[in-house]
The first five atom37 places (N, CA, C, CB, O) and aatype in JSON, in Angstrom:
{
  "aatype": [20, 20, 20, 20, 20, 20, 20, 20, 20, 20, 20, 20, 20, 20, 20, 20, 20, 20, 20, 20, 20, 20, 20, 20, 20, 20, 20, 20, 20, 20, 20, 20, 20, 20, 20, 20, 20, 20, 20, 20, 20, 20, 20, 20, 20, 20, 20, 20, 20, 20, 20, 20, 20, 20, 20, 20, 20, 20, 20, 20, 20, 20, 20, 20, 20, 20, 20, 20, 20, 20, 20, 20, 20, 20, 20, 20, 20, 20, 20, 20, 20, 20, 20, 20, 20, 20, 20, 20, 20, 20, 20, 20, 20, 20, 20, 20, 20, 20, 20, 20, 20, 20, 20, 20, 20, 20],
  "atom_mask": [
    [1, 1, 1, 1, 1],
    [1, 1, 1, 1, 1],
    [1, 1, 1, 1, 1],
    [1, 1, 1, 1, 1],
    [1, 1, 1, 1, 1],
    [1, 1, 1, 1, 1],
    [1, 1, 1, 1, 1],
    [1, 1, 1, 1, 1],
    [1, 1, 1, 1, 1],
    [1, 1, 1, 1, 1],
    [1, 1, 1, 1, 1],
    [1, 1, 1, 1, 1],
    [1, 1, 1, 1, 1],
    [1, 1, 1, 1, 1],
    [1, 1, 1, 1, 1],
    [1, 1, 1, 1, 1],
    [1, 1, 1, 1, 1],
    [1, 1, 1, 1, 1],
    [1, 1, 1, 1, 1],
    [1, 1, 1, 1, 1],
    [1, 1, 1, 1, 1],
    [1, 1, 1, 1, 1],
    [1, 1, 1, 1, 1],
    [1, 1, 1, 1, 1],
    [1, 1, 1, 1, 1],
    [1, 1, 1, 1, 1],
    [1, 1, 1, 1, 1],
    [1, 1, 1, 1, 1],
    [1, 1, 1, 1, 1],
    [1, 1, 1, 1, 1],
    [1, 1, 1, 1, 1],
    [1, 1, 1, 1, 1],
    [1, 1, 1, 1, 1],
    [1, 1, 1, 1, 1],
    [1, 1, 1, 1, 1],
    [1, 1, 1, 1, 1],
    [1, 1, 1, 1, 1],
    [1, 1, 1, 1, 1],
    [1, 1, 1, 1, 1],
    [1, 1, 1, 1, 1],
    [1, 1, 1, 1, 1],
    [1, 1, 1, 1, 1],
    [1, 1, 1, 1, 1],
    [1, 1, 1, 1, 1],
    [1, 1, 1, 1, 1],
    [1, 1, 1, 1, 1],
    [1, 1, 1, 1, 1],
    [1, 1, 1, 1, 1],
    [1, 1, 1, 1, 1],
    [1, 1, 1, 1, 1],
    [1, 1, 1, 1, 1],
    [1, 1, 1, 1, 1],
    [1, 1, 1, 1, 1],
    [1, 1, 1, 1, 1],
    [1, 1, 1, 1, 1],
    [1, 1, 1, 1, 1],
    [1, 1, 1, 1, 1],
    [1, 1, 1, 1, 1],
    [1, 1, 1, 1, 1],
    [1, 1, 1, 1, 1],
    [1, 1, 1, 1, 1],
    [1, 1, 1, 1, 1],
    [1, 1, 1, 1, 1],
    [1, 1, 1, 1, 1],
    [1, 1, 1, 1, 1],
    [1, 1, 1, 1, 1],
    [1, 1, 1, 1, 1],
    [1, 1, 1, 1, 1],
    [1, 1, 1, 1, 1],
    [1, 1, 1, 1, 1],
    [1, 1, 1, 1, 1],
    [1, 1, 1, 1, 1],
    [1, 1, 1, 1, 1],
    [1, 1, 1, 1, 1],
    [1, 1, 1, 1, 1],
    [1, 1, 1, 1, 1],
    [1, 1, 1, 1, 1],
    [1, 1, 1, 1, 1],
    [1, 1, 1, 1, 1],
    [1, 1, 1, 1, 1],
    [1, 1, 1, 1, 1],
    [1, 1, 1, 1, 1],
    [1, 1, 1, 1, 1],
    [1, 1, 1, 1, 1],
    [1, 1, 1, 1, 1],
    [1, 1, 1, 1, 1],
    [1, 1, 1, 1, 1],
    [1, 1, 1, 1, 1],
    [1, 1, 1, 1, 1],
    [1, 1, 1, 1, 1],
    [1, 1, 1, 1, 1],
    [1, 1, 1, 1, 1],
    [1, 1, 1, 1, 1],
    [1, 1, 1, 1, 1],
    [1, 1, 1, 1, 1],
    [1, 1, 1, 1, 1],
    [1, 1, 1, 1, 1],
    [1, 1, 1, 1, 1],
    [1, 1, 1, 1, 1],
    [1, 1, 1, 1, 1],
    [1, 1, 1, 1, 1],
    [1, 1, 1, 1, 1],
    [1, 1, 1, 1, 1],
    [1, 1, 1, 1, 1],
    [1, 1, 1, 1, 1],
    [1, 1, 1, 1, 1]
  ],
  "atom_positions": [
    [[119.97, 109.8, 77.18], [120.82, 108.87, 77.9], [120.05, 108.33, 79.11], [122.15, 109.56, 78.34], [119.39, 109.08, 79.83]],
    [[120.15, 107.06, 79.31], [119.45, 106.39, 80.41], [120.27, 106.54, 81.7], [119.21, 104.88, 80.08], [121.49, 106.37, 81.7]],
    [[119.58, 106.84, 82.78], [120.24, 106.95, 84.09], [120.43, 105.54, 84.63], [119.4, 107.83, 85.09], [119.55, 104.69, 84.45]],
    [[121.57, 105.25, 85.3], [121.83, 103.9, 85.8], [120.76, 103.34, 86.73], [123.14, 103.89, 86.51], [120.65, 102.12, 86.85]],
    [[119.99, 104.17, 87.38], [118.98, 103.67, 88.32], [117.7, 103.24, 87.6], [118.65, 104.75, 89.36], [116.86, 102.56, 88.19]],
    [[117.53, 103.62, 86.34], [116.28, 103.32, 85.63], [116.0, 101.82, 85.49], [116.33, 103.94, 84.27], [114.84, 101.43, 85.62]],
    [[116.99, 100.97, 85.22], [116.67, 99.53, 85.21], [116.14, 99.03, 86.56], [117.91, 98.72, 84.82], [115.29, 98.15, 86.6]],
    [[116.65, 99.59, 87.64], [116.15, 99.21, 88.96], [114.71, 99.67, 89.14], [117.04, 99.8, 90.07], [113.89, 98.94, 89.7]],
    [[114.38, 100.87, 88.68], [113.01, 101.38, 88.78], [112.07, 100.49, 87.98], [112.93, 102.85, 88.29], [110.97, 100.17, 88.44]],
    [[112.49, 100.08, 86.78], [111.67, 99.17, 85.98], [111.48, 97.84, 86.7], [112.31, 98.94, 84.6], [110.41, 97.24, 86.63]],
    [[112.52, 97.37, 87.38], [112.44, 96.14, 88.16], [111.44, 96.29, 89.31], [113.84, 95.77, 88.72], [110.68, 95.36, 89.59]],
    [[111.42, 97.46, 89.95], [110.47, 97.7, 91.04], [109.03, 97.63, 90.55], [110.73, 99.07, 91.67], [108.15, 97.15, 91.26]],
    [[108.8, 98.1, 89.34], [107.43, 98.19, 88.82], [106.81, 96.83, 88.54], [107.43, 99.0, 87.56], [105.58, 96.71, 88.49]],
    [[107.63, 95.79, 88.35], [107.09, 94.47, 88.0], [107.14, 93.48, 89.16], [107.86, 93.9, 86.82], [106.86, 92.3, 88.98]],
    [[107.49, 93.95, 90.35], [107.57, 93.07, 91.51], [106.18, 92.75, 92.06], [108.43, 93.71, 92.6], [105.27, 93.58, 91.96]],
    [[106.02, 91.55, 92.63], [104.73, 91.21, 93.25], [104.59, 91.9, 94.62], [104.59, 89.68, 93.42], [105.58, 92.31, 95.22]],
    [[103.37, 92.01, 95.07], [103.06, 92.53, 96.41], [103.64, 93.92, 96.67], [103.58, 91.58, 97.46], [104.21, 94.17, 97.73]],
    [[103.49, 94.82, 95.7], [104.04, 96.16, 95.89], [103.25, 96.92, 96.95], [104.02, 96.94, 94.55], [102.01, 96.9, 96.95]],
    [[103.96, 97.59, 97.87], [103.27, 98.3, 98.95], [102.96, 99.76, 98.62], [104.1, 98.24, 100.2], [102.66, 100.54, 99.52]],
    [[103.03, 100.13, 97.35], [102.79, 101.51, 96.97], [101.77, 101.6, 95.84], [104.09, 102.19, 96.56], [101.59, 100.65, 95.07]],
    [[101.1, 102.76, 95.76], [100.14, 103.0, 94.68], [100.84, 103.47, 93.42], [99.09, 104.03, 95.11], [100.53, 103.03, 92.32]],
    [[101.8, 104.38, 93.61], [102.51, 104.93, 92.45], [103.96, 105.19, 92.82], [101.84, 106.22, 91.96], [104.32, 105.35, 93.99]],
    [[104.78, 105.21, 91.79], [106.21, 105.44, 91.94], [106.63, 106.45, 90.89], [107.03, 104.11, 91.81], [106.31, 106.3, 89.71]],
    [[107.34, 107.48, 91.32], [107.81, 108.52, 90.41], [109.28, 108.75, 90.68], [106.99, 109.83, 90.58], [109.71, 108.76, 91.83]],
    [[110.07, 108.94, 89.62], [111.49, 109.21, 89.77], [111.77, 110.62, 89.28], [112.33, 108.17, 89.0], [111.32, 111.02, 88.2]],
    [[112.53, 111.36, 90.07], [112.99, 112.69, 89.67], [114.49, 112.74, 89.9], [112.25, 113.82, 90.47], [115.0, 112.19, 90.88]],
    [[115.2, 113.4, 89.0], [116.65, 113.51, 89.11], [117.01, 114.98, 89.32], [117.37, 112.93, 87.84], [116.64, 115.84, 88.52]],
    [[117.72, 115.25, 90.41], [118.2, 116.59, 90.71], [119.72, 116.54, 90.83], [117.55, 117.15, 92.02], [120.24, 115.79, 91.66]],
    [[120.42, 117.32, 90.02], [121.89, 117.36, 90.02], [122.48, 115.97, 89.84], [122.4, 117.99, 91.33], [123.51, 115.65, 90.45]],
    [[121.86, 115.15, 89.03], [122.35, 113.81, 88.75], [122.02, 112.77, 89.8], [123.8, 113.86, 88.58], [122.4, 111.61, 89.66]],
    [[121.33, 113.16, 90.85], [120.99, 112.25, 91.95], [119.53, 111.84, 91.82], [121.26, 112.91, 93.34], [118.65, 112.69, 91.78]],
    [[119.26, 110.52, 91.75], [117.87, 110.07, 91.61], [117.13, 110.05, 92.95], [117.83, 108.69, 90.98], [117.66, 109.59, 93.96]],
    [[115.91, 110.55, 92.91], [115.02, 110.51, 94.06], [113.75, 109.78, 93.63], [114.7, 111.95, 94.59], [113.18, 110.09, 92.59]],
    [[113.33, 108.82, 94.44], [112.11, 108.08, 94.15], [111.02, 108.51, 95.12], [112.35, 106.55, 94.23], [111.24, 108.59, 96.33]],
    [[109.85, 108.79, 94.56], [108.68, 109.22, 95.33], [107.69, 108.07, 95.35], [108.04, 110.52, 94.72], [107.14, 107.69, 94.31]],
    [[107.45, 107.51, 96.52], [106.52, 106.4, 96.69], [105.24, 106.92, 97.32], [107.14, 105.28, 97.55], [105.27, 107.47, 98.42]],
    [[104.12, 106.75, 96.65], [102.81, 107.03, 97.25], [102.29, 105.69, 97.75], [101.79, 107.72, 96.21], [102.01, 104.79, 96.97]],
    [[102.16, 105.57, 99.07], [101.83, 104.29, 99.69], [100.37, 103.92, 99.52], [102.17, 104.32, 101.16], [99.5, 104.78, 99.39]],
    [[100.12, 102.61, 99.53], [98.75, 102.13, 99.58], [98.21, 102.38, 100.98], [98.66, 100.61, 99.21], [98.97, 102.59, 101.93]],
    [[96.89, 102.37, 101.11], [96.26, 102.69, 102.39], [96.69, 101.75, 103.51], [94.76, 102.64, 102.24], [96.83, 102.19, 104.66]],
    [[96.89, 100.49, 103.21], [97.22, 99.51, 104.25], [98.72, 99.39, 104.51], [96.67, 98.15, 103.87], [99.12, 98.63, 105.39]],
    [[99.56, 100.13, 103.78], [101.01, 100.03, 103.94], [101.56, 101.21, 104.73], [101.7, 99.95, 102.57], [100.97, 102.29, 104.75]],
    [[102.69, 100.98, 105.36], [103.38, 102.04, 106.09], [104.81, 102.16, 105.62], [103.33, 101.78, 107.6], [105.26, 101.4, 104.77]],
    [[105.53, 103.12, 106.18], [106.91, 103.36, 105.79], [107.78, 102.14, 106.09], [107.45, 104.59, 106.51], [108.63, 101.77, 105.28]],
    [[107.59, 101.53, 107.25], [108.41, 100.37, 107.62], [108.19, 99.21, 106.63], [108.09, 99.91, 109.05], [109.15, 98.56, 106.22]],
    [[106.95, 98.96, 106.26], [106.65, 97.89, 105.31], [107.32, 98.16, 103.96], [105.13, 97.73, 105.12], [107.83, 97.24, 103.33]],
    [[107.31, 99.41, 103.52], [107.96, 99.77, 102.26], [109.46, 99.53, 102.34], [107.68, 101.23, 101.9], [110.06, 99.0, 101.41]],
    [[110.07, 99.92, 103.45], [111.52, 99.78, 103.58], [111.95, 98.32, 103.67], [112.0, 100.53, 104.81], [112.99, 97.95, 103.13]],
    [[111.18, 97.49, 104.35], [111.47, 96.05, 104.39], [111.35, 95.47, 102.99], [110.51, 95.31, 105.38], [112.19, 94.67, 102.57]],
    [[110.31, 95.85, 102.27], [110.1, 95.39, 100.91], [111.24, 95.85, 100.0], [108.74, 95.89, 100.36], [111.73, 95.07, 99.18]],
    [[111.68, 97.12, 100.14], [112.8, 97.63, 99.34], [114.06, 96.82, 99.56], [113.05, 99.11, 99.66], [114.75, 96.46, 98.61]],
    [[114.38, 96.53, 100.83], [115.58, 95.74, 101.13], [115.51, 94.37, 100.45], [115.74, 95.56, 102.65], [116.51, 93.89, 99.91]],
    [[114.35, 93.74, 100.48], [114.18, 92.42, 99.86], [114.34, 92.51, 98.34], [112.81, 91.83, 100.23], [114.99, 91.66, 97.73]],
    [[113.74, 93.52, 97.74], [113.81, 93.67, 96.29], [115.22, 94.03, 95.84], [112.81, 94.75, 95.82], [115.7, 93.53, 94.82]],
    [[115.9, 94.89, 96.59], [117.27, 95.26, 96.25], [118.18, 94.04, 96.31], [117.79, 96.36, 97.2], [119.05, 93.87, 95.46]],
    [[117.99, 93.2, 97.32], [118.79, 91.98, 97.43], [118.6, 91.09, 96.21], [118.43, 91.21, 98.71], [119.57, 90.53, 95.7]],
    [[117.37, 90.95, 95.75], [117.11, 90.16, 94.55], [117.68, 90.78, 93.3], [115.64, 89.96, 94.38], [118.16, 90.06, 92.41]],
    [[117.65, 92.1, 93.2], [118.15, 92.8, 92.02], [119.67, 92.73, 91.91], [117.7, 94.25, 92.04], [120.2, 92.61, 90.81]],
    [[120.36, 92.81, 93.04], [121.82, 92.86, 93.0], [122.49, 91.51, 93.24], [122.31, 93.84, 94.02], [123.72, 91.43, 93.19]],
    [[121.73, 90.46, 93.5], [122.36, 89.16, 93.75], [123.09, 88.7, 92.5], [121.3, 88.11, 94.19], [122.58, 88.81, 91.39]],
    [[124.29, 88.19, 92.71], [125.1, 87.72, 91.6], [125.88, 88.83, 90.92], [124.24, 87.04, 90.61], [126.52, 88.59, 89.89]],
    [[125.85, 90.04, 91.45], [126.61, 91.16, 90.88], [127.55, 91.71, 91.94], [125.66, 92.27, 90.35], [127.49, 91.33, 93.1]],
    [[128.42, 92.61, 91.51], [129.32, 93.28, 92.46], [128.72, 94.6, 92.95], [130.68, 93.53, 91.82], [129.32, 95.28, 93.78]],
    [[127.57, 94.95, 92.44], [126.95, 96.24, 92.74], [126.13, 96.18, 94.02], [126.06, 96.68, 91.58], [125.63, 95.12, 94.41]],
    [[126.0, 97.31, 94.66], [125.09, 97.47, 95.78], [124.24, 98.72, 95.54], [125.87, 97.56, 97.14], [124.69, 99.67, 94.91]],
    [[123.04, 98.7, 96.05], [122.17, 99.86, 95.96], [121.94, 100.37, 97.37], [120.81, 99.52, 95.24], [121.53, 99.63, 98.26]],
    [[122.21, 101.65, 97.55], [121.98, 102.28, 98.85], [120.8, 103.23, 98.73], [123.25, 103.02, 99.35], [120.65, 103.92, 97.72]],
    [[119.99, 103.27, 99.76], [118.86, 104.2, 99.77], [118.85, 104.93, 101.1], [117.52, 103.47, 99.53], [119.33, 104.44, 102.11]],
    [[118.28, 106.12, 101.06], [118.22, 106.96, 102.24], [116.88, 107.68, 102.26], [119.4, 107.98, 102.28], [116.51, 108.34, 101.28]],
    [[116.15, 107.55, 103.36], [114.89, 108.26, 103.5], [115.19, 109.74, 103.62], [114.08, 107.74, 104.74], [116.02, 110.15, 104.43]],
    [[114.51, 110.55, 102.82], [114.73, 112.0, 102.84], [113.61, 112.71, 103.59], [114.83, 112.53, 101.41], [113.87, 113.43, 104.56]],
    [[112.36, 112.53, 103.15], [111.26, 113.25, 103.78], [109.93, 112.71, 103.28], [111.35, 114.76, 103.5], [109.88, 111.91, 102.34]],
    [[108.88, 113.16, 103.92], [107.53, 112.92, 103.42], [107.08, 114.17, 102.69], [106.53, 112.56, 104.58], [107.42, 115.29, 103.08]],
    [[106.34, 113.98, 101.62], [105.82, 115.12, 100.87], [104.38, 114.84, 100.49], [106.69, 115.41, 99.6], [103.84, 113.78, 100.82]],
    [[103.78, 115.78, 99.8], [102.4, 115.57, 99.35], [102.33, 114.44, 98.33], [101.83, 116.86, 98.74], [101.28, 113.83, 98.14]],
    [[103.47, 114.15, 97.68], [103.53, 113.05, 96.71], [103.84, 111.71, 97.37], [104.57, 113.35, 95.66], [103.85, 110.69, 96.68]],
    [[104.09, 111.69, 98.66], [104.4, 110.45, 99.35], [105.75, 110.51, 100.04], [104.38, 109.29, 98.38], [106.2, 111.58, 100.45]],
    [[106.4, 109.36, 100.16], [107.7, 109.27, 100.81], [108.8, 109.45, 99.76], [107.87, 107.91, 101.54], [108.7, 108.92, 98.66]],
    [[109.83, 110.21, 100.12], [110.92, 110.51, 99.19], [112.18, 109.8, 99.67], [111.16, 112.05, 99.08], [112.56, 109.91, 100.83]],
    [[112.82, 109.08, 98.75], [114.06, 108.36, 99.04], [115.11, 108.72, 98.0], [113.82, 106.84, 99.08], [114.81, 108.88, 96.82]],
    [[116.35, 108.83, 98.47], [117.49, 109.04, 97.58], [118.12, 107.67, 97.33], [118.54, 110.05, 98.2], [118.34, 106.9, 98.26]],
    [[118.4, 107.37, 96.08], [118.99, 106.09, 95.71], [120.33, 106.29, 95.03], [118.04, 105.3, 94.8], [120.52, 107.27, 94.31]],
    [[121.25, 105.37, 95.27], [122.53, 105.4, 94.56], [123.01, 103.97, 94.36], [123.59, 106.23, 95.34], [122.81, 103.09, 95.2]],
    [[123.63, 103.75, 93.22], [124.24, 102.46, 92.9], [125.73, 102.58, 93.17], [123.96, 102.02, 91.41], [126.38, 103.51, 92.69]],
    [[126.25, 101.66, 93.94], [127.66, 101.69, 94.33], [128.4, 100.49, 93.74], [127.81, 101.69, 95.87], [127.85, 99.39, 93.61]],
    [[129.65, 100.75, 93.38], [130.53, 99.67, 92.93], [131.65, 99.53, 93.95], [131.09, 99.95, 91.48], [131.92, 100.47, 94.7]],
    [[132.31, 98.38, 93.98], [133.39, 98.2, 94.95], [134.56, 99.13, 94.66], [133.86, 96.74, 94.94], [134.77, 99.55, 93.52]],
    [[135.33, 99.45, 95.69], [136.48, 100.33, 95.53], [137.72, 99.61, 95.02], [136.8, 100.99, 96.84], [138.72, 100.26, 94.72]],
    [[137.67, 98.32, 94.91], [138.84, 97.59, 94.44], [138.69, 97.23, 92.97], [139.06, 96.33, 95.28], [137.58, 97.14, 92.45]],
    [[139.83, 97.05, 92.32], [139.8, 96.69, 90.9], [139.19, 95.31, 90.73], [141.22, 96.74, 90.3], [139.43, 94.41, 91.54]],
    [[138.41, 95.14, 89.68], [137.8, 93.84, 89.42], [138.19, 93.3, 88.05], [136.29, 93.95, 89.53], [137.63, 92.3, 87.6]],
    [[139.14, 93.94, 87.38], [139.59, 93.48, 86.07], [141.04, 93.92, 85.85], [138.67, 94.02, 84.93], [141.52, 94.83, 86.54]],
    [[141.72, 93.3, 84.92], [143.08, 93.67, 84.56], [143.02, 94.62, 83.37], [143.95, 92.41, 84.24], [142.43, 94.28, 82.34]],
    [[143.63, 95.8, 83.51], [143.62, 96.78, 82.42], [144.83, 96.64, 81.52], [143.56, 98.19, 82.99], [144.89, 97.29, 80.47]],
    [[145.8, 95.81, 81.89], [146.97, 95.58, 81.05], [148.09, 96.58, 81.27], [146.58, 95.61, 79.64], [149.08, 96.54, 80.53]],
    [[147.98, 97.46, 82.24], [149.0, 98.49, 82.49], [150.0, 98.08, 83.57], [148.34, 99.79, 82.89], [150.77, 98.92, 84.04]],
    [[150.01, 96.83, 83.96], [150.91, 96.29, 84.98], [150.85, 97.08, 86.28], [152.34, 96.28, 84.44], [151.87, 97.46, 86.85]],
    [[149.64, 97.33, 86.74], [149.43, 98.07, 87.99], [149.9, 97.23, 89.18], [147.93, 98.45, 88.16], [149.8, 96.01, 89.14]],
    [[150.41, 97.88, 90.23], [150.85, 97.11, 91.41], [149.71, 96.42, 92.15], [151.58, 98.01, 92.36], [149.94, 95.44, 92.87]],
    [[148.49, 96.9, 91.98], [147.34, 96.27, 92.65], [146.51, 95.44, 91.67], [146.46, 97.33, 93.3], [145.3, 95.28, 91.87]],
    [[147.13, 94.91, 90.64], [146.43, 94.13, 89.62], [145.8, 92.88, 90.24], [147.4, 93.73, 88.49], [146.37, 92.26, 91.14]],
    [[144.63, 92.52, 89.74], [143.96, 91.33, 90.27], [144.73, 90.06, 89.94], [142.54, 91.24, 89.73], [144.51, 89.03, 90.58]],
    [[145.61, 90.11, 88.96], [146.4, 88.93, 88.62], [147.41, 88.59, 89.71], [147.12, 89.15, 87.29], [147.89, 87.46, 89.78]],
    [[147.74, 89.57, 90.57], [148.69, 89.34, 91.65], [148.03, 88.87, 92.94], [149.47, 90.6, 91.92], [148.72, 88.6, 93.92]],
    [[146.72, 88.79, 92.96], [146.02, 88.35, 94.17], [146.16, 86.85, 94.36], [144.54, 88.73, 94.11], [146.29, 86.09, 93.4]],
    [[146.14, 86.44, 95.61], [146.21, 85.0, 95.91], [144.85, 84.38, 95.86], [146.83, 84.75, 97.28], [144.7, 83.18, 96.09]]
  ]
}
């Protein structure tokens, strides 16, 4: 079974001007962690600015958001926790006549 973050990781791998040498994904207890080994001329701030730009491009036109959190530095590079979030409100009608149905919105 494919983890929901894997399409995003594949998207990261084909982006131009990548500030990292290698990218590795590990999943612990269902939570994806990405390990970035930086290029010599790149720093943590440059990677994070680049991530924000790439995430914006990946999620534009969707209802999804991707959140990331810096965890630590390791021998493998910088470690970040990633999660894909969906909105808390209903975005479709299920046909059960719910009081918060989107059909009742103005």
